[in-house]
């Protein structure tokens, strides 16, 4: 990248006039008398809260933005917020202290008023079609005491929980007092990064460790002397670029941009932290920030309203890049046109998209984020992504984003790591700021500007892109200082509410859930937590962490454990306990397997069951093998019982619905270790980094039957809403017969896991009297079964207690089958073309 000074650069704007306490005189009452110091005396790089609303809040009516009248120029001067330090900063980074704000003298002018009237933030996209969005607000904190009514055993940990809630309330109160509220605080992207107004572009960056900074890019021939930035007392660097003489923006759309800084670690060029798009040029290693501001006629306008939150959540987990059947990186446009209709047809009502936030290392699966506000450029532009989301909404699909706030890439070229040359900018310093297993950086959730950054990041994706919610990655790592590593959670409450708990991180999760649910009432918040922390899915106002759902991660681990055992060693009670072991009033999303099991080095359920036989015996014109027959039968049973008993939501990773035969292996070269050892790569091949949807569609392959069963399973849930039914009763878990029977809603599920035994006239208990009929049969030939049941048979109940149920009926239960029976009065026709999810 060219970085030397080039002659002939446009005339730069004049630097702003800094006014300190010693230079100003107060005439009358100051504009404000309460404020916050931004630095600790002990550690000048630790962040403090701001006076008024923020040190760079140019729209704040309470802060004076001043320049001297004597400083005259035809070039507009940049706006500057001037709030001096009081010299009495606390060592607590989040405790307010008194500081005086500047008054304006007669010979000073205020430029913020004009800018407030003319500024048009790029994030304002609040009109869909002709309907303007209503104003939104976030309710104040509640008492936080209801958790003790829900779970009285929590009273033994009241000191910890009450302290946690008091910290949450303190943060909320300080945001209200000093930032104008959480609604304003979470719009940091309107103050930091590139802000377009009618008169030009303002660029601001928080980099307190930097000693000098300049904005460089294509627009100024990468000249570091052209647009030198000025620093205020709080470490916020700023430069204003006026429009060109013809009124065009000073930075053209699509231009490459970076910030050059003189830091304690030396001179470095960084991608702006709040950049909205970044791209890796062909043949280059580092990424470049892209100033993304297309003309109005090229901006994507959302046409379709966001679907209402469904009662039952059926999630299709997907990765856009690997969603092609060809060995290449797929695009947002192709995913929109080819994959979304497939997801809709399969019967899912939500798509959860991985790897949205920009990540320099493709093989990180999107979890080592470098640019938090930028969508992955490998798959297209920001407008392409908006088009994808809008199409999903047209189909009635929710779009959930797999968001990463648990850690960040340690990449110092493209990401936040050592951004301003210091180790503790966005992250904890020292070992606490490094995740030794993930080789990544860990956020300091007690830092005010980190809170602004992450809260604004979540808000940005919901507001700008119309995502319908999040799956928060790595929440267990956030909530504990040991990050859940080398730790076995047994359910003892001391494991959750002790010194190992990171209160700052838990409070952040509470605040971000407050923001999400307050401003976007239909948005969904899912947390990936393996620990099972109590109160995780209790509303924040009641004292909980505030998630809507917890990912029930123990289920997938249990299936992998069982698949390494013989059938004779499977225990029905063990299966049922794992599936139902969840906290009262805390909803879960269950899954038999996710992307984790599909990665190279692990195995999917299909591969555990059928192994290499999948390569030779999946064609219907060839004889099957006992391994294939067993594998297909158990694959269907495992998925149905997981959905039937595992929680109030269900998730499937793309391709696993039909037993995708191969693992995921991202393109990679040979890795040379310091020891001299070489770990072979795959010659940068994309062959295993795709999804062979054609296999599931091919009606001459056995994969097709597995896909058809998954589709029937999703549509069954859409019709009957059994996952969210209040009625659930497990009437049988017979270890001798290897049979599990349970009711959910008005459905009766019968699973026979026995490898050889089929049972005639097998009595199963039920609650309601009447006639029952088969509504799903894993042994149906359409699903690759052996047609051992009559689909038209009717089953009548008889009175009398059986398995603690007041009634029962007789069935035939073939070996390795799952059959679902429904009352005839509840029988409905599948609505495969419905756009809106069923309410159950």
CSV table of N, CA, C and O in Angstrom, one decimal, residues 21 49 78 88-89 193 241 320 372 424 491 510 517 542 550 610 616 723 737 758 799:
chain,number,residue,atom,x,y,z
A,21,UNK,N,-9.1,25.1,30.3
A,21,UNK,CA,-9.6,25.9,31.4
A,21,UNK,C,-8.8,27.2,31.5
A,21,UNK,O,-9.4,28.2,31.8
A,49,UNK,N,-15.9,7.7,32.0
A,49,UNK,CA,-17.1,8.2,31.4
A,49,UNK,C,-17.0,9.7,31.0
A,49,UNK,O,-16.0,10.3,31.4
A,78,UNK,N,-13.5,21.8,11.4
A,78,UNK,CA,-14.1,20.7,12.0
A,78,UNK,C,-14.8,21.0,13.4
A,78,UNK,O,-14.3,21.8,14.1
A,88,UNK,N,-9.3,15.2,39.0
A,88,UNK,CA,-9.6,14.4,40.1
A,88,UNK,C,-10.3,13.1,39.7
A,88,UNK,O,-11.3,12.7,40.3
A,89,UNK,N,-9.7,12.4,38.7
A,89,UNK,CA,-10.3,11.2,38.2
A,89,UNK,C,-10.2,10.1,39.2
A,89,UNK,O,-9.2,10.0,39.9
A,193,UNK,N,-16.6,6.7,13.7
A,193,UNK,CA,-16.4,6.2,12.3
A,193,UNK,C,-16.7,7.3,11.3
A,193,UNK,O,-16.4,8.5,11.7
A,241,UNK,N,-13.7,16.6,6.7
A,241,UNK,CA,-13.4,16.7,5.3
A,241,UNK,C,-14.6,17.4,4.6
A,241,UNK,O,-15.7,16.8,4.5
A,320,UNK,N,-23.2,-18.8,4.5
A,320,UNK,CA,-23.4,-18.4,3.1
A,320,UNK,C,-22.2,-18.9,2.2
A,320,UNK,O,-22.4,-19.4,1.1
A,372,UNK,N,-16.1,-5.5,13.1
A,372,UNK,CA,-17.4,-5.9,13.7
A,372,UNK,C,-18.6,-5.3,13.0
A,372,UNK,O,-19.7,-5.9,13.1
A,424,UNK,N,-4.3,-2.9,26.0
A,424,UNK,CA,-5.5,-2.8,26.8
A,424,UNK,C,-6.5,-1.8,26.2
A,424,UNK,O,-7.2,-1.1,27.0
A,491,UNK,N,-23.9,-28.5,38.2
A,491,UNK,CA,-25.2,-28.0,38.6
A,491,UNK,C,-25.1,-27.4,40.0
A,491,UNK,O,-26.1,-26.8,40.4
A,510,UNK,N,-26.8,-8.5,30.2
A,510,UNK,CA,-28.1,-8.0,30.7
A,510,UNK,C,-28.5,-6.7,29.9
A,510,UNK,O,-29.6,-6.5,29.5
A,517,UNK,N,-34.5,-6.2,23.4
A,517,UNK,CA,-35.9,-6.4,23.6
A,517,UNK,C,-36.7,-5.1,23.8
A,517,UNK,O,-37.9,-5.0,23.5
A,542,UNK,N,-36.7,-9.1,36.0
A,542,UNK,CA,-36.9,-10.1,37.1
A,542,UNK,C,-35.6,-10.5,37.7
A,542,UNK,O,-35.7,-11.3,38.7
A,550,UNK,N,-31.7,-20.6,25.5
A,550,UNK,CA,-30.4,-21.2,25.7
A,550,UNK,C,-30.2,-22.3,24.7
A,550,UNK,O,-31.1,-23.1,24.5
A,610,UNK,N,-22.8,-44.5,9.7
A,610,UNK,CA,-22.6,-45.2,8.5
A,610,UNK,C,-21.2,-45.2,7.9
A,610,UNK,O,-20.9,-46.0,7.1
A,616,UNK,N,-20.6,-45.9,-0.9
A,616,UNK,CA,-20.8,-46.9,-1.9
A,616,UNK,C,-22.2,-47.5,-1.9
A,616,UNK,O,-22.6,-48.2,-2.8
A,723,UNK,N,-43.7,-28.4,20.2
A,723,UNK,CA,-42.5,-28.0,21.0
A,723,UNK,C,-42.9,-27.0,22.0
A,723,UNK,O,-42.2,-26.9,23.1
A,737,UNK,N,-37.5,-53.3,26.9
A,737,UNK,CA,-38.1,-53.2,25.5
A,737,UNK,C,-37.3,-52.2,24.7
A,737,UNK,O,-37.5,-52.2,23.4
A,758,UNK,N,-39.6,-56.2,17.4
A,758,UNK,CA,-40.8,-55.5,17.1
A,758,UNK,C,-41.9,-56.0,18.0
A,758,UNK,O,-41.9,-57.2,18.3
A,799,UNK,N,-60.6,-47.2,28.2
A,799,UNK,CA,-60.5,-46.6,29.6
A,799,UNK,C,-59.6,-47.5,30.5
A,799,UNK,O,-59.6,-48.7,30.3
